[in-house]
mmCIF file with all atom_site columns, C-alpha atoms and ligand atoms in Angstrom:
data_model
loop_
_atom_site.group_PDB
_atom_site.id
_atom_site.type_symbol
_atom_site.label_atom_id
_atom_site.label_alt_id
_atom_site.label_comp_id
_atom_site.label_asym_id
_atom_site.label_entity_id
_atom_site.label_seq_id
_atom_site.pdbx_PDB_ins_code
_atom_site.Cartn_x
_atom_site.Cartn_y
_atom_site.Cartn_z
_atom_site.occupancy
_atom_site.B_iso_or_equiv
_atom_site.pdbx_formal_charge
_atom_site.auth_seq_id
_atom_site.auth_comp_id
_atom_site.auth_asym_id
_atom_site.auth_atom_id
_atom_site.pdbx_PDB_model_num
ATOM   1   C CA  . MET A 1 1   ? 14.682  9.803   9.722   1.00 0.00 ? 1   MET A CA  1
ATOM   2   C CA  . GLU A 1 2   ? 15.395  8.941   6.089   1.00 0.00 ? 2   GLU A CA  1
ATOM   3   C CA  . GLN A 1 3   ? 12.650  9.853   3.635   1.00 0.00 ? 3   GLN A CA  1
ATOM   4   C CA  . THR A 1 4   ? 11.589  6.999   1.383   1.00 0.00 ? 4   THR A CA  1
ATOM   5   C CA  . ILE A 1 5   ? 9.966   7.263   -2.019  1.00 0.00 ? 5   ILE A CA  1
ATOM   6   C CA  . PHE A 1 6   ? 6.614   6.540   -0.344  1.00 0.00 ? 6   PHE A CA  1
ATOM   7   C CA  . HIS A 1 7   ? 7.059   9.572   1.976   1.00 0.00 ? 7   HIS A CA  1
ATOM   8   C CA  . ARG A 1 8   ? 7.506   11.644  -1.164  1.00 0.00 ? 8   ARG A CA  1
ATOM   9   C CA  . ILE A 1 9   ? 4.413   10.137  -2.818  1.00 0.00 ? 9   ILE A CA  1
ATOM   10  C CA  . LEU A 1 10  ? 2.409   10.817  0.357   1.00 0.00 ? 10  LEU A CA  1
ATOM   11  C CA  . GLN A 1 11  ? 3.608   14.431  0.419   1.00 0.00 ? 11  GLN A CA  1
ATOM   12  C CA  . LYS A 1 12  ? 2.706   14.727  -3.317  1.00 0.00 ? 12  LYS A CA  1
ATOM   13  C CA  . GLU A 1 13  ? 6.314   15.567  -4.134  1.00 0.00 ? 13  GLU A CA  1
ATOM   14  C CA  . ILE A 1 14  ? 6.356   12.877  -6.793  1.00 0.00 ? 14  ILE A CA  1
ATOM   15  C CA  . PRO A 1 15  ? 3.364   11.666  -8.778  1.00 0.00 ? 15  PRO A CA  1
ATOM   16  C CA  . ALA A 1 16  ? 1.603   8.350   -8.331  1.00 0.00 ? 16  ALA A CA  1
ATOM   17  C CA  . SER A 1 17  ? -1.572  6.816   -9.729  1.00 0.00 ? 17  SER A CA  1
ATOM   18  C CA  . VAL A 1 18  ? -3.653  7.180   -6.597  1.00 0.00 ? 18  VAL A CA  1
ATOM   19  C CA  . VAL A 1 19  ? -6.704  4.915   -6.496  1.00 0.00 ? 19  VAL A CA  1
ATOM   20  C CA  . TYR A 1 20  ? -7.871  5.635   -2.952  1.00 0.00 ? 20  TYR A CA  1
ATOM   21  C CA  . GLU A 1 21  ? -7.114  8.081   -0.142  1.00 0.00 ? 21  GLU A CA  1
ATOM   22  C CA  . ASP A 1 22  ? -8.603  8.892   3.249   1.00 0.00 ? 22  ASP A CA  1
ATOM   23  C CA  . GLU A 1 23  ? -7.297  10.282  6.535   1.00 0.00 ? 23  GLU A CA  1
ATOM   24  C CA  . GLU A 1 24  ? -5.493  7.035   7.399   1.00 0.00 ? 24  GLU A CA  1
ATOM   25  C CA  . VAL A 1 25  ? -4.291  5.533   4.145   1.00 0.00 ? 25  VAL A CA  1
ATOM   26  C CA  . LEU A 1 26  ? -3.117  6.134   0.587   1.00 0.00 ? 26  LEU A CA  1
ATOM   27  C CA  . ALA A 1 27  ? -3.412  3.488   -2.133  1.00 0.00 ? 27  ALA A CA  1
ATOM   28  C CA  . PHE A 1 28  ? -1.730  3.750   -5.507  1.00 0.00 ? 28  PHE A CA  1
ATOM   29  C CA  . LYS A 1 29  ? -0.760  1.594   -8.473  1.00 0.00 ? 29  LYS A CA  1
ATOM   30  C CA  . ASP A 1 30  ? 2.574   -0.205  -8.279  1.00 0.00 ? 30  ASP A CA  1
ATOM   31  C CA  . ILE A 1 31  ? 4.871   1.234   -10.927 1.00 0.00 ? 31  ILE A CA  1
ATOM   32  C CA  . HIS A 1 32  ? 6.077   -2.271  -11.899 1.00 0.00 ? 32  HIS A CA  1
ATOM   33  C CA  . PRO A 1 33  ? 2.851   -4.313  -11.705 1.00 0.00 ? 33  PRO A CA  1
ATOM   34  C CA  . LYS A 1 34  ? 3.226   -8.038  -11.109 1.00 0.00 ? 34  LYS A CA  1
ATOM   35  C CA  . ALA A 1 35  ? -0.474  -8.749  -11.708 1.00 0.00 ? 35  ALA A CA  1
ATOM   36  C CA  . THR A 1 36  ? -3.337  -7.265  -13.757 1.00 0.00 ? 36  THR A CA  1
ATOM   37  C CA  . THR A 1 37  ? -4.122  -5.128  -10.722 1.00 0.00 ? 37  THR A CA  1
ATOM   38  C CA  . HIS A 1 38  ? -1.182  -4.379  -8.420  1.00 0.00 ? 38  HIS A CA  1
ATOM   39  C CA  . LEU A 1 39  ? -1.778  -1.729  -5.783  1.00 0.00 ? 39  LEU A CA  1
ATOM   40  C CA  . LEU A 1 40  ? 0.122   -0.609  -2.697  1.00 0.00 ? 40  LEU A CA  1
ATOM   41  C CA  . PHE A 1 41  ? -1.695  0.478   0.480   1.00 0.00 ? 41  PHE A CA  1
ATOM   42  C CA  . ILE A 1 42  ? 0.372   2.615   2.869   1.00 0.00 ? 42  ILE A CA  1
ATOM   43  C CA  . PRO A 1 43  ? -0.582  4.099   6.238   1.00 0.00 ? 43  PRO A CA  1
ATOM   44  C CA  . LYS A 1 44  ? -0.221  7.865   6.665   1.00 0.00 ? 44  LYS A CA  1
ATOM   45  C CA  . HIS A 1 45  ? 1.440   7.154   10.010  1.00 0.00 ? 45  HIS A CA  1
ATOM   46  C CA  . PHE A 1 46  ? 5.005   6.040   9.253   1.00 0.00 ? 46  PHE A CA  1
ATOM   47  C CA  . VAL A 1 47  ? 6.300   2.634   10.247  1.00 0.00 ? 47  VAL A CA  1
ATOM   48  C CA  . ALA A 1 48  ? 9.253   1.206   8.304   1.00 0.00 ? 48  ALA A CA  1
ATOM   49  C CA  . SER A 1 49  ? 8.273   -2.439  8.251   1.00 0.00 ? 49  SER A CA  1
ATOM   50  C CA  . ILE A 1 50  ? 6.230   -5.180  9.900   1.00 0.00 ? 50  ILE A CA  1
ATOM   51  C CA  . ALA A 1 51  ? 9.503   -5.888  11.724  1.00 0.00 ? 51  ALA A CA  1
ATOM   52  C CA  . ASP A 1 52  ? 9.197   -2.484  13.428  1.00 0.00 ? 52  ASP A CA  1
ATOM   53  C CA  . VAL A 1 53  ? 5.553   -2.744  14.490  1.00 0.00 ? 53  VAL A CA  1
ATOM   54  C CA  . THR A 1 54  ? 5.069   -2.249  18.235  1.00 0.00 ? 54  THR A CA  1
ATOM   55  C CA  . PRO A 1 55  ? 1.991   -2.640  20.456  1.00 0.00 ? 55  PRO A CA  1
ATOM   56  C CA  . GLU A 1 56  ? 1.288   1.074   19.734  1.00 0.00 ? 56  GLU A CA  1
ATOM   57  C CA  . THR A 1 57  ? 1.313   0.560   15.945  1.00 0.00 ? 57  THR A CA  1
ATOM   58  C CA  . ALA A 1 58  ? 0.004   -3.023  15.794  1.00 0.00 ? 58  ALA A CA  1
ATOM   59  C CA  . HIS A 1 59  ? -3.362  -1.774  14.475  1.00 0.00 ? 59  HIS A CA  1
ATOM   60  C CA  . LEU A 1 60  ? -1.788  -0.478  11.250  1.00 0.00 ? 60  LEU A CA  1
ATOM   61  C CA  . PRO A 1 61  ? -1.369  -3.774  9.340   1.00 0.00 ? 61  PRO A CA  1
ATOM   62  C CA  . GLY A 1 62  ? -4.965  -4.744  10.170  1.00 0.00 ? 62  GLY A CA  1
ATOM   63  C CA  . MET A 1 63  ? -6.169  -1.294  9.155   1.00 0.00 ? 63  MET A CA  1
ATOM   64  C CA  . LEU A 1 64  ? -4.448  -1.672  5.760   1.00 0.00 ? 64  LEU A CA  1
ATOM   65  C CA  . ILE A 1 65  ? -6.087  -5.083  5.289   1.00 0.00 ? 65  ILE A CA  1
ATOM   66  C CA  . LEU A 1 66  ? -9.527  -3.637  6.078   1.00 0.00 ? 66  LEU A CA  1
ATOM   67  C CA  . LYS A 1 67  ? -8.987  -0.758  3.609   1.00 0.00 ? 67  LYS A CA  1
ATOM   68  C CA  . ALA A 1 68  ? -7.934  -3.242  0.921   1.00 0.00 ? 68  ALA A CA  1
ATOM   69  C CA  . GLN A 1 69  ? -10.966 -5.431  1.671   1.00 0.00 ? 69  GLN A CA  1
ATOM   70  C CA  . LYS A 1 70  ? -13.317 -2.421  1.425   1.00 0.00 ? 70  LYS A CA  1
ATOM   71  C CA  . PHE A 1 71  ? -11.660 -1.252  -1.792  1.00 0.00 ? 71  PHE A CA  1
ATOM   72  C CA  . ALA A 1 72  ? -12.058 -4.714  -3.347  1.00 0.00 ? 72  ALA A CA  1
ATOM   73  C CA  . LYS A 1 73  ? -15.737 -4.901  -2.334  1.00 0.00 ? 73  LYS A CA  1
ATOM   74  C CA  . GLU A 1 74  ? -16.447 -1.439  -3.745  1.00 0.00 ? 74  GLU A CA  1
ATOM   75  C CA  . LYS A 1 75  ? -14.635 -2.190  -7.010  1.00 0.00 ? 75  LYS A CA  1
ATOM   76  C CA  . GLY A 1 76  ? -16.187 -5.631  -7.431  1.00 0.00 ? 76  GLY A CA  1
ATOM   77  C CA  . ILE A 1 77  ? -12.880 -7.503  -7.145  1.00 0.00 ? 77  ILE A CA  1
ATOM   78  C CA  . GLN A 1 78  ? -13.679 -10.964 -5.808  1.00 0.00 ? 78  GLN A CA  1
ATOM   79  C CA  . GLY A 1 79  ? -10.225 -12.538 -5.535  1.00 0.00 ? 79  GLY A CA  1
ATOM   80  C CA  . TYR A 1 80  ? -6.904  -11.041 -4.559  1.00 0.00 ? 80  TYR A CA  1
ATOM   81  C CA  . LYS A 1 81  ? -3.640  -11.655 -2.806  1.00 0.00 ? 81  LYS A CA  1
ATOM   82  C CA  . LEU A 1 82  ? -2.352  -9.486  0.059   1.00 0.00 ? 82  LEU A CA  1
ATOM   83  C CA  . THR A 1 83  ? 1.344   -9.482  0.930   1.00 0.00 ? 83  THR A CA  1
ATOM   84  C CA  . PHE A 1 84  ? 3.714   -7.745  3.299   1.00 0.00 ? 84  PHE A CA  1
ATOM   85  C CA  . HIS A 1 85  ? 7.394   -8.055  2.407   1.00 0.00 ? 85  HIS A CA  1
ATOM   86  C CA  . VAL A 1 86  ? 9.468   -7.895  5.585   1.00 0.00 ? 86  VAL A CA  1
ATOM   87  C CA  . GLY A 1 87  ? 13.078  -6.789  5.425   1.00 0.00 ? 87  GLY A CA  1
ATOM   88  C CA  . LYS A 1 88  ? 15.632  -7.403  2.708   1.00 0.00 ? 88  LYS A CA  1
ATOM   89  C CA  . GLY A 1 89  ? 15.419  -11.180 3.070   1.00 0.00 ? 89  GLY A CA  1
ATOM   90  C CA  . GLY A 1 90  ? 11.654  -10.909 2.581   1.00 0.00 ? 90  GLY A CA  1
ATOM   91  C CA  . GLY A 1 91  ? 12.025  -8.866  -0.598  1.00 0.00 ? 91  GLY A CA  1
ATOM   92  C CA  . GLN A 1 92  ? 11.260  -5.460  0.967   1.00 0.00 ? 92  GLN A CA  1
ATOM   93  C CA  . GLU A 1 93  ? 12.956  -2.696  -1.006  1.00 0.00 ? 93  GLU A CA  1
ATOM   94  C CA  . VAL A 1 94  ? 11.061  0.346   0.243   1.00 0.00 ? 94  VAL A CA  1
ATOM   95  C CA  . MET A 1 95  ? 11.371  0.743   3.996   1.00 0.00 ? 95  MET A CA  1
ATOM   96  C CA  . TYR A 1 96  ? 7.898   2.197   4.502   1.00 0.00 ? 96  TYR A CA  1
ATOM   97  C CA  . LEU A 1 97  ? 5.208   -0.254  5.592   1.00 0.00 ? 97  LEU A CA  1
ATOM   98  C CA  . HIS A 1 98  ? 3.043   -1.211  2.614   1.00 0.00 ? 98  HIS A CA  1
ATOM   99  C CA  . LEU A 1 99  ? 0.510   -3.868  1.735   1.00 0.00 ? 99  LEU A CA  1
ATOM   100 C CA  . HIS A 1 100 ? 0.711   -5.322  -1.769  1.00 0.00 ? 100 HIS A CA  1
ATOM   101 C CA  . PHE A 1 101 ? -2.728  -5.953  -3.325  1.00 0.00 ? 101 PHE A CA  1
ATOM   102 C CA  . LEU A 1 102 ? -2.572  -8.213  -6.369  1.00 0.00 ? 102 LEU A CA  1
ATOM   103 C CA  . SER A 1 103 ? -5.406  -9.542  -8.485  1.00 0.00 ? 103 SER A CA  1
ATOM   104 C CA  . GLU A 1 104 ? -5.896  -10.936 -11.953 1.00 0.00 ? 104 GLU A CA  1
ATOM   105 C CA  . GLU A 1 105 ? -9.214  -9.055  -11.957 1.00 0.00 ? 105 GLU A CA  1
ATOM   106 C CA  . ARG A 1 106 ? -9.362  -5.533  -13.257 1.00 0.00 ? 106 ARG A CA  1
ATOM   107 C CA  . VAL A 1 107 ? -10.592 -2.512  -11.288 1.00 0.00 ? 107 VAL A CA  1
ATOM   108 C CA  . SER A 1 108 ? -13.889 -1.567  -12.936 1.00 0.00 ? 108 SER A CA  1
ATOM   109 C CA  . GLU A 1 109 ? -12.771 1.973   -13.986 1.00 0.00 ? 109 GLU A CA  1
ATOM   110 C CA  . ASP A 1 110 ? -9.598  0.664   -15.695 1.00 0.00 ? 110 ASP A CA  1
HETATM 111 P P1  . LIG B 2 .   ? 8.732   -4.005  -1.760  1.00 0.00 ? 201 LIG B P1  1
HETATM 112 O O1  . LIG B 2 .   ? 9.623   -4.850  -2.589  1.00 0.00 ? 201 LIG B O1  1
HETATM 113 O O2  . LIG B 2 .   ? 7.749   -4.804  -0.945  1.00 0.00 ? 201 LIG B O2  1
HETATM 114 O O3  . LIG B 2 .   ? 9.486   -2.978  -0.946  1.00 0.00 ? 201 LIG B O3  1
HETATM 115 O O4  . LIG B 2 .   ? 7.806   -3.230  -2.790  1.00 0.00 ? 201 LIG B O4  1
HETATM 116 C C1  . LIG B 2 .   ? 8.046   -1.935  -3.224  1.00 0.00 ? 201 LIG B C1  1
HETATM 117 C C2  . LIG B 2 .   ? 7.177   -1.759  -4.420  1.00 0.00 ? 201 LIG B C2  1
HETATM 118 O O5  . LIG B 2 .   ? 7.131   -0.385  -4.703  1.00 0.00 ? 201 LIG B O5  1
HETATM 119 C C3  . LIG B 2 .   ? 7.700   -2.468  -5.685  1.00 0.00 ? 201 LIG B C3  1
HETATM 120 O O6  . LIG B 2 .   ? 6.727   -3.409  -6.142  1.00 0.00 ? 201 LIG B O6  1
HETATM 121 C C4  . LIG B 2 .   ? 7.929   -1.315  -6.667  1.00 0.00 ? 201 LIG B C4  1
HETATM 122 O O7  . LIG B 2 .   ? 7.563   -1.645  -7.992  1.00 0.00 ? 201 LIG B O7  1
HETATM 123 C C5  . LIG B 2 .   ? 7.036   -0.232  -6.087  1.00 0.00 ? 201 LIG B C5  1
HETATM 124 N N1  . LIG B 2 .   ? 7.443   1.133   -6.399  1.00 0.00 ? 201 LIG B N1  1
HETATM 125 C C6  . LIG B 2 .   ? 8.676   1.675   -6.290  1.00 0.00 ? 201 LIG B C6  1
HETATM 126 N N2  . LIG B 2 .   ? 8.668   2.968   -6.626  1.00 0.00 ? 201 LIG B N2  1
HETATM 127 C C7  . LIG B 2 .   ? 7.390   3.265   -6.950  1.00 0.00 ? 201 LIG B C7  1
HETATM 128 C C8  . LIG B 2 .   ? 6.723   4.449   -7.379  1.00 0.00 ? 201 LIG B C8  1
HETATM 129 N N3  . LIG B 2 .   ? 7.364   5.599   -7.560  1.00 0.00 ? 201 LIG B N3  1
HETATM 130 N N4  . LIG B 2 .   ? 5.384   4.391   -7.619  1.00 0.00 ? 201 LIG B N4  1
HETATM 131 C C9  . LIG B 2 .   ? 4.714   3.235   -7.457  1.00 0.00 ? 201 LIG B C9  1
HETATM 132 N N5  . LIG B 2 .   ? 5.289   2.091   -7.039  1.00 0.00 ? 201 LIG B N5  1
HETATM 133 C C10 . LIG B 2 .   ? 6.600   2.092   -6.790  1.00 0.00 ? 201 LIG B C10 1
#
């Protein structure tokens, strides 16, 4: 299986601005932010894309959404946009499932 840049971030082989981590998920700042706050939530269990989700891994997108919701609540972010890019035609460049979290509100520690 080909290692993506997100595998390498997860394995701490390359640095990232991590904002949240637990046993299921890692969240870090997008290196090319398209909003005041632009984060990426990735599952620790690898799936390449929404297009590859199976009944066994169907919980992962929902889990990422719940982590993003909890993060927003804890950081006092009221409004945000959540996006999955699916495949090349959907703008997906990194083939490791990730949820984009975008907001024009700032994370309180920033
Ligand atoms: P996508 O187009 O949905 O595959 O999104 C991939 C995202 O990963 C883009 O918004 C990139 O800016 C972001 N990205 C790529 N490399 C890094 C990195 N090393 N650290 C943080 N974000 C990255």
